[in-house]
mmCIF file of C-alpha atoms in Angstrom:
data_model
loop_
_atom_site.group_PDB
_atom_site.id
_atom_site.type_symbol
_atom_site.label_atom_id
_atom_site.label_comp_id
_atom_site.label_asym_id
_atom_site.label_seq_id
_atom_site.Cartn_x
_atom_site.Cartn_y
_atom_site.Cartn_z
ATOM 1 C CA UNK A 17 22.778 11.997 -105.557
ATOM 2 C CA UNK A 18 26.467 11.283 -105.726
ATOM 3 C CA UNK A 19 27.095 8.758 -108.376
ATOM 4 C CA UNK A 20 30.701 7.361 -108.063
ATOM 5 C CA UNK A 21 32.285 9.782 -111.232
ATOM 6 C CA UNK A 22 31.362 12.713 -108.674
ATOM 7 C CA UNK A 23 32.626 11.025 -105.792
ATOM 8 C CA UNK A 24 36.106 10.129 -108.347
ATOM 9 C CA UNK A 25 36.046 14.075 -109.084
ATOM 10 C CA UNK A 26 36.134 15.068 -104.956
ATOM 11 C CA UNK A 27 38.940 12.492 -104.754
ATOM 12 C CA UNK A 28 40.606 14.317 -107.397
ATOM 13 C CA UNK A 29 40.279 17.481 -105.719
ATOM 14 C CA UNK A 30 41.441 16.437 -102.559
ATOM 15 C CA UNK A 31 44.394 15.052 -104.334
ATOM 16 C CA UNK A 32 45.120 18.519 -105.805
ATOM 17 C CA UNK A 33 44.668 20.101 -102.703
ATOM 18 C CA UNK A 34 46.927 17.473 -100.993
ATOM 19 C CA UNK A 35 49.790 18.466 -103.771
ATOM 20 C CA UNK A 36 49.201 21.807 -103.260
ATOM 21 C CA UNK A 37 49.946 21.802 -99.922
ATOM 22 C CA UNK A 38 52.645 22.173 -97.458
ATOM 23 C CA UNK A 39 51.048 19.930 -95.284
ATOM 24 C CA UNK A 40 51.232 16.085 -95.623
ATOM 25 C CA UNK A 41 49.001 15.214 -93.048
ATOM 26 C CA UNK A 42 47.042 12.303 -94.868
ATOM 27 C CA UNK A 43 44.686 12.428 -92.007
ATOM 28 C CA UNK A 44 43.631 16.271 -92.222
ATOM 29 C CA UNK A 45 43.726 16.073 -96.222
ATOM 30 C CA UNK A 46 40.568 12.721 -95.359
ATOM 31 C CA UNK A 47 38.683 15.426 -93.385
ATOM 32 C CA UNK A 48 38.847 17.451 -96.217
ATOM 33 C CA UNK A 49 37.483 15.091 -98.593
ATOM 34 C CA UNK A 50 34.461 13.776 -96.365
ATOM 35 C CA UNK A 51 33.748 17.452 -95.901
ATOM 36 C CA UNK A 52 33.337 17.721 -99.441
ATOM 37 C CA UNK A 53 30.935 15.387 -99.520
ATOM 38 C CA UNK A 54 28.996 16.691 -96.612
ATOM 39 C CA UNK A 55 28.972 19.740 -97.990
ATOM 40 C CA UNK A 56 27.144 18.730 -100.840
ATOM 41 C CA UNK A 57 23.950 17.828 -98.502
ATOM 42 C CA UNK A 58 24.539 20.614 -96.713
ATOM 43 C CA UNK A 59 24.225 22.885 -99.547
ATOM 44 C CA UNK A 60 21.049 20.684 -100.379
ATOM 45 C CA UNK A 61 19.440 21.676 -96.564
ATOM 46 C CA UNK A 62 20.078 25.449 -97.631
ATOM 47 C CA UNK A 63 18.365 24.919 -100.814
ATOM 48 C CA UNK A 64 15.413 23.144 -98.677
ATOM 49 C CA UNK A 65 15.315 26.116 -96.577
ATOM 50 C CA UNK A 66 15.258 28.868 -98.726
ATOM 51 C CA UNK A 67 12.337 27.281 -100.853
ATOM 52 C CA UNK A 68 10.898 27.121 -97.616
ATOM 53 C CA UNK A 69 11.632 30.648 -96.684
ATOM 54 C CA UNK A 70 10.059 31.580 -99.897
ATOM 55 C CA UNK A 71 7.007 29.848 -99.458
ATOM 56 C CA UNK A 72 6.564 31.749 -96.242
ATOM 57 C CA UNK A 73 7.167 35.526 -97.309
ATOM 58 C CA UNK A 74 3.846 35.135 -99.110
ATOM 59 C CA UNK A 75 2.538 35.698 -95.251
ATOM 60 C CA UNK A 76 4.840 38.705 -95.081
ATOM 61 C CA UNK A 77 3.791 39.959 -98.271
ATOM 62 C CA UNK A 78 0.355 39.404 -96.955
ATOM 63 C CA UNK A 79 1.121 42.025 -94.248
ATOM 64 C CA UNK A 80 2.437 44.412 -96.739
ATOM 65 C CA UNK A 81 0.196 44.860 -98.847
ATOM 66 C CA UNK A 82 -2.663 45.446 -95.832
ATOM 67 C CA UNK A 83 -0.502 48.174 -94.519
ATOM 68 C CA UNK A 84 -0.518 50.145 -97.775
ATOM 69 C CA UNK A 85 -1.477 53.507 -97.654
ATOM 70 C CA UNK A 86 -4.192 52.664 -99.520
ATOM 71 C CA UNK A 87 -5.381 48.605 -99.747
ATOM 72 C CA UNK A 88 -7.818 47.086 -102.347
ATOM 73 C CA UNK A 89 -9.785 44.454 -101.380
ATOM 74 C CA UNK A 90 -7.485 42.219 -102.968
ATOM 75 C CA UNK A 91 -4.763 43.622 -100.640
ATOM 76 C CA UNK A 92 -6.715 43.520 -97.643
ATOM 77 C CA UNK A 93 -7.991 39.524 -98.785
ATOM 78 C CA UNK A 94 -5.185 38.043 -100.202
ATOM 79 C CA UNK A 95 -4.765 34.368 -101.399
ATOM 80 C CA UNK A 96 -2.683 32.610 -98.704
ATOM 81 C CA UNK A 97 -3.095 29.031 -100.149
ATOM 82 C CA UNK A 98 0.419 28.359 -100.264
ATOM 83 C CA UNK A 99 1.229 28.825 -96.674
ATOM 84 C CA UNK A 100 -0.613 25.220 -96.634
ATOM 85 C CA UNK A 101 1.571 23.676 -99.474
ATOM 86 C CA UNK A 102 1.442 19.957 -97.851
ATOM 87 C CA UNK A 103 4.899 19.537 -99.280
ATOM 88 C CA UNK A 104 6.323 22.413 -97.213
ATOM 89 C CA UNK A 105 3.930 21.543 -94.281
ATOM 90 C CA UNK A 106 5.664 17.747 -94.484
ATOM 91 C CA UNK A 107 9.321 19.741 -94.607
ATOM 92 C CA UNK A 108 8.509 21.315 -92.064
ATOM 93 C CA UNK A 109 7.873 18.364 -89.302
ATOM 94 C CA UNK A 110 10.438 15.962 -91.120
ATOM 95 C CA UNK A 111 13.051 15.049 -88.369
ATOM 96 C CA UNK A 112 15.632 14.545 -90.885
ATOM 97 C CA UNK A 113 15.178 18.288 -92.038
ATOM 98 C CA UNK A 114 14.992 19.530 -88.731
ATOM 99 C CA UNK A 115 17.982 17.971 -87.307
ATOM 100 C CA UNK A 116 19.752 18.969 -90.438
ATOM 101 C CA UNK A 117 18.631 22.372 -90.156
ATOM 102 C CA UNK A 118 20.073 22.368 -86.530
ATOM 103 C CA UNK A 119 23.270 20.620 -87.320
ATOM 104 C CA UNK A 120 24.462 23.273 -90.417
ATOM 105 C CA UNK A 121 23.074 25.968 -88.357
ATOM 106 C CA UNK A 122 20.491 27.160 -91.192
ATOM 107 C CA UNK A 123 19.808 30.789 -90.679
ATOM 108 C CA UNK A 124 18.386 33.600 -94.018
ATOM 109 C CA UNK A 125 18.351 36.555 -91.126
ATOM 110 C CA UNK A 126 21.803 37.389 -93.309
ATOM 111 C CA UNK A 127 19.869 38.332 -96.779
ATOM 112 C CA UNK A 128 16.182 39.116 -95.568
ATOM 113 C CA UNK A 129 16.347 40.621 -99.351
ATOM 114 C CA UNK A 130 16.537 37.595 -100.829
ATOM 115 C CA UNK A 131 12.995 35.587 -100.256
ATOM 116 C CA UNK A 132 11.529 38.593 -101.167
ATOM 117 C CA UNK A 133 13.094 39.328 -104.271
ATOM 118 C CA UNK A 134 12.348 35.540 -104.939
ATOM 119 C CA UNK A 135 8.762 35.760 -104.171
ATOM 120 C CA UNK A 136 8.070 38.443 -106.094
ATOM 121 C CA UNK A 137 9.053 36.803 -109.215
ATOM 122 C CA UNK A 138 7.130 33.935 -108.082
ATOM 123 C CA UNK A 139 3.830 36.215 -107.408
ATOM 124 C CA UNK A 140 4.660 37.697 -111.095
ATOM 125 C CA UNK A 141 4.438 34.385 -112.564
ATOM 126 C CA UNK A 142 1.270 33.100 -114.510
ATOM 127 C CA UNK A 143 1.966 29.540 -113.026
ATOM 128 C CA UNK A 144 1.971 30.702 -109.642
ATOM 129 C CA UNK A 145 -1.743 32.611 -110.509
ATOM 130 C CA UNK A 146 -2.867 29.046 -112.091
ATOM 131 C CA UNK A 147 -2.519 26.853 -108.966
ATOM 132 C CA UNK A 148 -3.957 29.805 -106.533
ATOM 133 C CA UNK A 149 -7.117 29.664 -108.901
ATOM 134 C CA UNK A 150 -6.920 25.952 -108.755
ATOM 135 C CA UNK A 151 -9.553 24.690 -106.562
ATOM 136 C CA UNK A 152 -9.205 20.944 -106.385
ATOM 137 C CA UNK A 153 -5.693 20.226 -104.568
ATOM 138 C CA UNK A 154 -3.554 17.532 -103.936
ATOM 139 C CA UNK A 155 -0.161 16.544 -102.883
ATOM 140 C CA UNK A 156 0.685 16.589 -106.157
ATOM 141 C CA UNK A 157 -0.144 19.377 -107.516
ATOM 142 C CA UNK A 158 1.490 21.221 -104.664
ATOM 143 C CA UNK A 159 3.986 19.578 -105.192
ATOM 144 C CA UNK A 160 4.344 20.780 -108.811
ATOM 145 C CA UNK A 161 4.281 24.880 -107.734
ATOM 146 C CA UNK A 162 7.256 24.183 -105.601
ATOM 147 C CA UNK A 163 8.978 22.433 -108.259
ATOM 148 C CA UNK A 164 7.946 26.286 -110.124
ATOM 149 C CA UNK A 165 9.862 27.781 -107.087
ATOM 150 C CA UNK A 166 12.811 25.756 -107.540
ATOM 151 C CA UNK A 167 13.597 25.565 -111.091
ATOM 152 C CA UNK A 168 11.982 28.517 -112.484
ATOM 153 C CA UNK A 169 12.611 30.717 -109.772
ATOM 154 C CA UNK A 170 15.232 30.474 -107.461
ATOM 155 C CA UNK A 171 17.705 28.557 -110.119
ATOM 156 C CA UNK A 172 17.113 31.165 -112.621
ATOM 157 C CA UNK A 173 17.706 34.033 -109.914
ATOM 158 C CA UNK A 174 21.523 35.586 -110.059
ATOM 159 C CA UNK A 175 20.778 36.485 -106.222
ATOM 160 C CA UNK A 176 20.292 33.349 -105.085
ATOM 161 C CA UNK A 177 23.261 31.735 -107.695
ATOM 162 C CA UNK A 178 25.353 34.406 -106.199
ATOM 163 C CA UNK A 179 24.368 33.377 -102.825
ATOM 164 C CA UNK A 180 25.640 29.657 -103.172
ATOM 165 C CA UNK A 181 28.365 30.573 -105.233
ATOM 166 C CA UNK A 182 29.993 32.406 -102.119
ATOM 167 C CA UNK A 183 28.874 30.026 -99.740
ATOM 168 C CA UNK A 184 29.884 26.631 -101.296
ATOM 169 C CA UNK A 185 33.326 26.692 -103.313
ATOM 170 C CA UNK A 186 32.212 23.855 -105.295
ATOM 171 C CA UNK A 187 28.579 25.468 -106.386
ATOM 172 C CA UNK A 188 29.468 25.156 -110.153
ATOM 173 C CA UNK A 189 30.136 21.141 -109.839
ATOM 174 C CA UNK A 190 27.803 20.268 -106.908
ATOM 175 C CA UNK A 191 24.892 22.563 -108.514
ATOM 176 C CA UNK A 192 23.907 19.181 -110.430
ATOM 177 C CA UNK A 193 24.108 17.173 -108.212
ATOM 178 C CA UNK A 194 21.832 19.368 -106.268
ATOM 179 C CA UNK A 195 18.952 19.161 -108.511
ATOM 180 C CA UNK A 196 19.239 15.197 -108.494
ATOM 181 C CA UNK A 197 19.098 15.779 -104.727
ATOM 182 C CA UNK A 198 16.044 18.121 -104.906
ATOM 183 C CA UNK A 199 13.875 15.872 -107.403
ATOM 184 C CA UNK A 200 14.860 12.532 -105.400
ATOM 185 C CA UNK A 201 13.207 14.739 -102.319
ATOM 186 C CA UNK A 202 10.001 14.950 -104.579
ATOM 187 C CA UNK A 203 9.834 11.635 -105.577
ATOM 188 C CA UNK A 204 10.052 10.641 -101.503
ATOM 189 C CA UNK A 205 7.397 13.280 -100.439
ATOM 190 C CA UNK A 206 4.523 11.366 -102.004
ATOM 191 C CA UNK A 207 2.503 10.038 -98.651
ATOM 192 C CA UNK A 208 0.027 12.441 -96.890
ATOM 193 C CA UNK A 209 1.000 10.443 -93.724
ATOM 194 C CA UNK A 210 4.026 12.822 -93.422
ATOM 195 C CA UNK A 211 5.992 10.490 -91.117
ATOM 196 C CA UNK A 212 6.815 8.531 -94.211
ATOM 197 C CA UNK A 213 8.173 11.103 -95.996
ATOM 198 C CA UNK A 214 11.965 10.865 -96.360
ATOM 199 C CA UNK A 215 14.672 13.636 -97.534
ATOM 200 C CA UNK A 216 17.186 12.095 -99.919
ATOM 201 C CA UNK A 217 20.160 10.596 -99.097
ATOM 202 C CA UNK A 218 23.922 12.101 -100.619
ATOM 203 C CA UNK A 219 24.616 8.551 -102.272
ATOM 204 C CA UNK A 220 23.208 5.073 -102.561
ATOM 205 C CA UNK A 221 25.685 3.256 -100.066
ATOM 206 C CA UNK A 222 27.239 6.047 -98.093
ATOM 207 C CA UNK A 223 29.302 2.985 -96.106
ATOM 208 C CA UNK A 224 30.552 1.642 -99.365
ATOM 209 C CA UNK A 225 31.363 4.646 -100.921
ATOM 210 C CA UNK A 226 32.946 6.316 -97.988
ATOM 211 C CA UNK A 227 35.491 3.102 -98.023
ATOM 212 C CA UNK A 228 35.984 4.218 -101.591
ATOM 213 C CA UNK A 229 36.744 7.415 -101.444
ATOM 214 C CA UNK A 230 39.215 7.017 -98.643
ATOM 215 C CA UNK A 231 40.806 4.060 -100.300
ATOM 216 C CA UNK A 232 41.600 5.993 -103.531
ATOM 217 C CA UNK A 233 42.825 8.812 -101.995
ATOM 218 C CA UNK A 234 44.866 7.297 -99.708
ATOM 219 C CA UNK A 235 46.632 4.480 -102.219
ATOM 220 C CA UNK A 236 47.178 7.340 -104.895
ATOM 221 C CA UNK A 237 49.062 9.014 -102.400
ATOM 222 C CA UNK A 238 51.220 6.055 -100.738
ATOM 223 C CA UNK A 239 51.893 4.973 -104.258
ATOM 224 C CA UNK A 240 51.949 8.032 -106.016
ATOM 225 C CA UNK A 241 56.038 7.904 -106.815
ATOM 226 C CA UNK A 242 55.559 4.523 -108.326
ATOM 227 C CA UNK A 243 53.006 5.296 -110.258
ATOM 228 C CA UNK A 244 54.663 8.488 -111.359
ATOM 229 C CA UNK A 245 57.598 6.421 -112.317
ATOM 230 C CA UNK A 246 55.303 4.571 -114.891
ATOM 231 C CA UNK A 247 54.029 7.682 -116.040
ATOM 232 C CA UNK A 248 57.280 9.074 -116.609
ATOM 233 C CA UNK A 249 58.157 6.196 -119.023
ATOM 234 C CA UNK A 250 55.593 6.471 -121.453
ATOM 235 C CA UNK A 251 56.145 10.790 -121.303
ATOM 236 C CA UNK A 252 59.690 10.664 -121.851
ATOM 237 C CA UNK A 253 59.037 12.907 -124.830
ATOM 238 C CA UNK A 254 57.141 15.458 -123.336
ATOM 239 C CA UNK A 255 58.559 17.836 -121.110
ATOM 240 C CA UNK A 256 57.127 17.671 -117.774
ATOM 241 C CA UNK A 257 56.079 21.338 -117.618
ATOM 242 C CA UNK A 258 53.637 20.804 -120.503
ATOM 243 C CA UNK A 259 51.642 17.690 -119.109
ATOM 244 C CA UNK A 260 48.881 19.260 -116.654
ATOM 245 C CA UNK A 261 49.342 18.593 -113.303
ATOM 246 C CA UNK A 262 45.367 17.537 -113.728
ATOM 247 C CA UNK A 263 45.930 15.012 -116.281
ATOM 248 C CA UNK A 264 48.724 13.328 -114.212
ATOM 249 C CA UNK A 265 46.575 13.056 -111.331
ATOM 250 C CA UNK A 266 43.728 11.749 -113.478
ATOM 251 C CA UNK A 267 46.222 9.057 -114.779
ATOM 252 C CA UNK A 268 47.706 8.090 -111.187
ATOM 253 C CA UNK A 269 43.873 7.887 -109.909
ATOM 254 C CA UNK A 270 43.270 5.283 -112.976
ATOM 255 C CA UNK A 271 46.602 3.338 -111.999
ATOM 256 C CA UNK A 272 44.908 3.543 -108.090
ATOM 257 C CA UNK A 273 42.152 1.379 -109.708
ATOM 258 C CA UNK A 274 43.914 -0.380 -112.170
ATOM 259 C CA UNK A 275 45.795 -2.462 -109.561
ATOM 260 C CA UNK A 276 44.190 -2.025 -106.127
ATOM 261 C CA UNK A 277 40.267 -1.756 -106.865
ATOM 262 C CA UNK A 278 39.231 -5.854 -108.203
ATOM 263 C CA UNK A 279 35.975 -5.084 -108.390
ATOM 264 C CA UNK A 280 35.842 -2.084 -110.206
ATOM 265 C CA UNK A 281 36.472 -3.126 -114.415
ATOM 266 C CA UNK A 282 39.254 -1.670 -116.433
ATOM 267 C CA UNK A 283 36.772 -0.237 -118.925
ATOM 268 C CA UNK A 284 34.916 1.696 -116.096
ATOM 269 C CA UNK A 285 37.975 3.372 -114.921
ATOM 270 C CA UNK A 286 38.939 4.152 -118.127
ATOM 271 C CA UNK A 287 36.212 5.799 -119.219
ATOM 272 C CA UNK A 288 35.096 7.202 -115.889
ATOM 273 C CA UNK A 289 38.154 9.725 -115.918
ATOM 274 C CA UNK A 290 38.280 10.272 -119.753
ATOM 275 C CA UNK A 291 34.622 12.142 -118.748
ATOM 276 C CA UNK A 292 36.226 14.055 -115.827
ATOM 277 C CA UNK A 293 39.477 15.200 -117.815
ATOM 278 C CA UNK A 294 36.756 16.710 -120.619
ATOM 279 C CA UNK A 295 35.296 19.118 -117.577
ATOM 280 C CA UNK A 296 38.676 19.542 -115.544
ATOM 281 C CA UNK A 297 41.529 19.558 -117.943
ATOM 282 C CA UNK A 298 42.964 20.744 -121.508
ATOM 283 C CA UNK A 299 40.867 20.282 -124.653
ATOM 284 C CA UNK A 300 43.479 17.323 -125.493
ATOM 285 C CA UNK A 301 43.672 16.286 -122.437
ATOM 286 C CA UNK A 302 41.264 13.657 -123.211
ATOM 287 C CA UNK A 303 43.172 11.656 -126.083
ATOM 288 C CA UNK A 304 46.471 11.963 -124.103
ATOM 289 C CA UNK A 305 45.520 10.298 -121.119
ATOM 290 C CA UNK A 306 43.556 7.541 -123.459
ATOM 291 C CA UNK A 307 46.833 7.122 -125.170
ATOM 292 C CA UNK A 308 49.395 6.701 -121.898
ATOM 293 C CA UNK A 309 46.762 4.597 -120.385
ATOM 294 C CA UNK A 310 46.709 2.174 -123.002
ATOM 295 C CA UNK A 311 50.483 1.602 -123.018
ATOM 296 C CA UNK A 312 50.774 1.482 -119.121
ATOM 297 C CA UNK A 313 47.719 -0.834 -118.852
ATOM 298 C CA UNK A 314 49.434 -3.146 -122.052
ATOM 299 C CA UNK A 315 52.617 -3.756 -120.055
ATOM 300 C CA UNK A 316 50.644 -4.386 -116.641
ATOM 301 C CA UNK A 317 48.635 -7.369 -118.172
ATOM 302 C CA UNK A 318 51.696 -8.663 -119.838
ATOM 303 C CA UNK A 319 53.276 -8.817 -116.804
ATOM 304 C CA UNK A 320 50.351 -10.122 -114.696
ATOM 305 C CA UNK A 321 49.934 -7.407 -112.491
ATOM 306 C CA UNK A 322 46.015 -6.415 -112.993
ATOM 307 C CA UNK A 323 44.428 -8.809 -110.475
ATOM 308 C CA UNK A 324 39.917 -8.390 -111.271
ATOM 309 C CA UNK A 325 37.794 -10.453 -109.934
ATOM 310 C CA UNK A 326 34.830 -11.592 -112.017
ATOM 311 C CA UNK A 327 34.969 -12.466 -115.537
ATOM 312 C CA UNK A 328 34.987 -9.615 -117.961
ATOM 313 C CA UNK A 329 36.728 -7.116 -115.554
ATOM 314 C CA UNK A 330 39.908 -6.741 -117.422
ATOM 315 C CA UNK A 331 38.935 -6.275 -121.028
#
């Protein structure tokens, strides 16, 4: 799911984008944002489907191999166990999923070459022989052979990585994300009663976080020349080509919190976009920012200005 450093790090590339742009339309640059974050469960349906798709090629493998030239038994008798994986057959009368499926317009007719490639390497694998031979089934163990199909198979496959690379710009940070989304899914697919069965949600408190993400983005914006002015201060020795336009967002994103967020404690912030300057900035980006944080946040307790509430929000 989306924790909030990967909701911080969408802010932060709407805020680039935003900067970026001719267009100061703070209402089109929100749009962009939540659609970031949609995005991310969308790309989480697609993965749903494909392992889906997968799943079912094994009956048009089935077909295959009895139309050969010449079958062997085992062609003409093959083991179709998986086409009643209970986890699939759950997936596949989940309202959420189907609605989903509907709503992001889910269709593999695109790639046909795709599940095959994918099933093949599943057929190939020893793991997939194991739970075909396996004769005493449960929701579990199916469960486990799709976990095979996910992991092992299509996350390993540079089809299928090339696939969601070109369909979701953000594949490379969202693929984590992803995989939180896909073994929450597991976790919630434990009841045979299938009605029960829920897909996982993009965050804990989509409500909350949503007022978050909009908040941030919009105050680092309507106060982004003050906040730039207390930047500038503490950089007077550094030319302003040389600091990374990154690293000056990251800082004016801290300020954001610093003075409008009260619930959210200094330390937190701090160290929240310390992580995301090691994956989205220079390799010193991380000390620098520490250092012109410090200074900034110094001067804004002396003078009063960090209002937290709660004890221990400040330090």
């Amino acid at each position: 799911m989306l924790n909030r450093r990967h909701l911080r790090v969408k802010v932060l590339q709407s805020l680039y984008g935003y900067h970026q742009s001719s267009n100061r339309d703070i209402k089109i640059h929100q749009k962009t944002l939540l659609n970031s974050v949609d995005s991310v469960y969308e790309m989480y349906i697609w993965m749903l489907s494909l392992i889906q798709e997968v799943v079912g090629y094994a009956a048009n493998d089935a077909d295959e191999r009895a139309n050969k030239h010449l079958p062997t038994a085992e062609d003409l008798n093959p083991n179709l166990k998986i086409l009643n994986n209970r986890f699939i057959a759950s997936l596949a009368v989940n309202k959420e999923y189907i609605a989903a499926v509907k709503k992001y317009k889910i269709d593999w007719t695109f790639d046909p070459e795709l599940f095959k490639s994918l099933f093949n390497t599943l057929k190939a694998a020893p793991e997939y022989k194991e739970y075909l031979d396996k004769t005493e089934d449960s929701l579990h163990s199916d469960k486990d052979i799709i976990k095979f199909i996910f992991k092992k198979v299509i996350l390993k496959s540079s089809l299928a990585e090339q696939v969601f690379e070109d369909k979701f710009i953000n594949w490379p940070v969202d693929k984590d994300v992803l995989q939180a989304l896909i073994a929450k899914t597991f976790k919630n697919f434990s009841n045979d009663n299938y009605e029960l069965n829920k897909l996982a949600e993009v965050t804990v408190n989509w409500e909350e976080d949503r007022e978050f993400i909009i908040d941030l983005f919009d105050k680092c914006i309507r106060h982004d020349e003050e906040y730039q002015a207390l930047i500038a201060v503490k950089t007077q020795n550094w030319e302003p080509e040389r600091i990374a336009m990154m690293d000056t967002l990251l800082m004016k994103m801290a300020l954001t919190e610093f003075l409008n967020f009260s619930s959210v404690p200094v330390k937190v912030t701090i160290n929240e976009y310390l992580e995301i300057s090691k994956e989205f900035s220079t390799p010193k980006s991380n000390s620098f920012i520490n250092g012109i944080l410090d200074k900034i946040l110094a001067e804004l307790k002396a003078e009063n200005k960090i209002k937290k509430t709660g004890r221990g929000l400040i330090e």
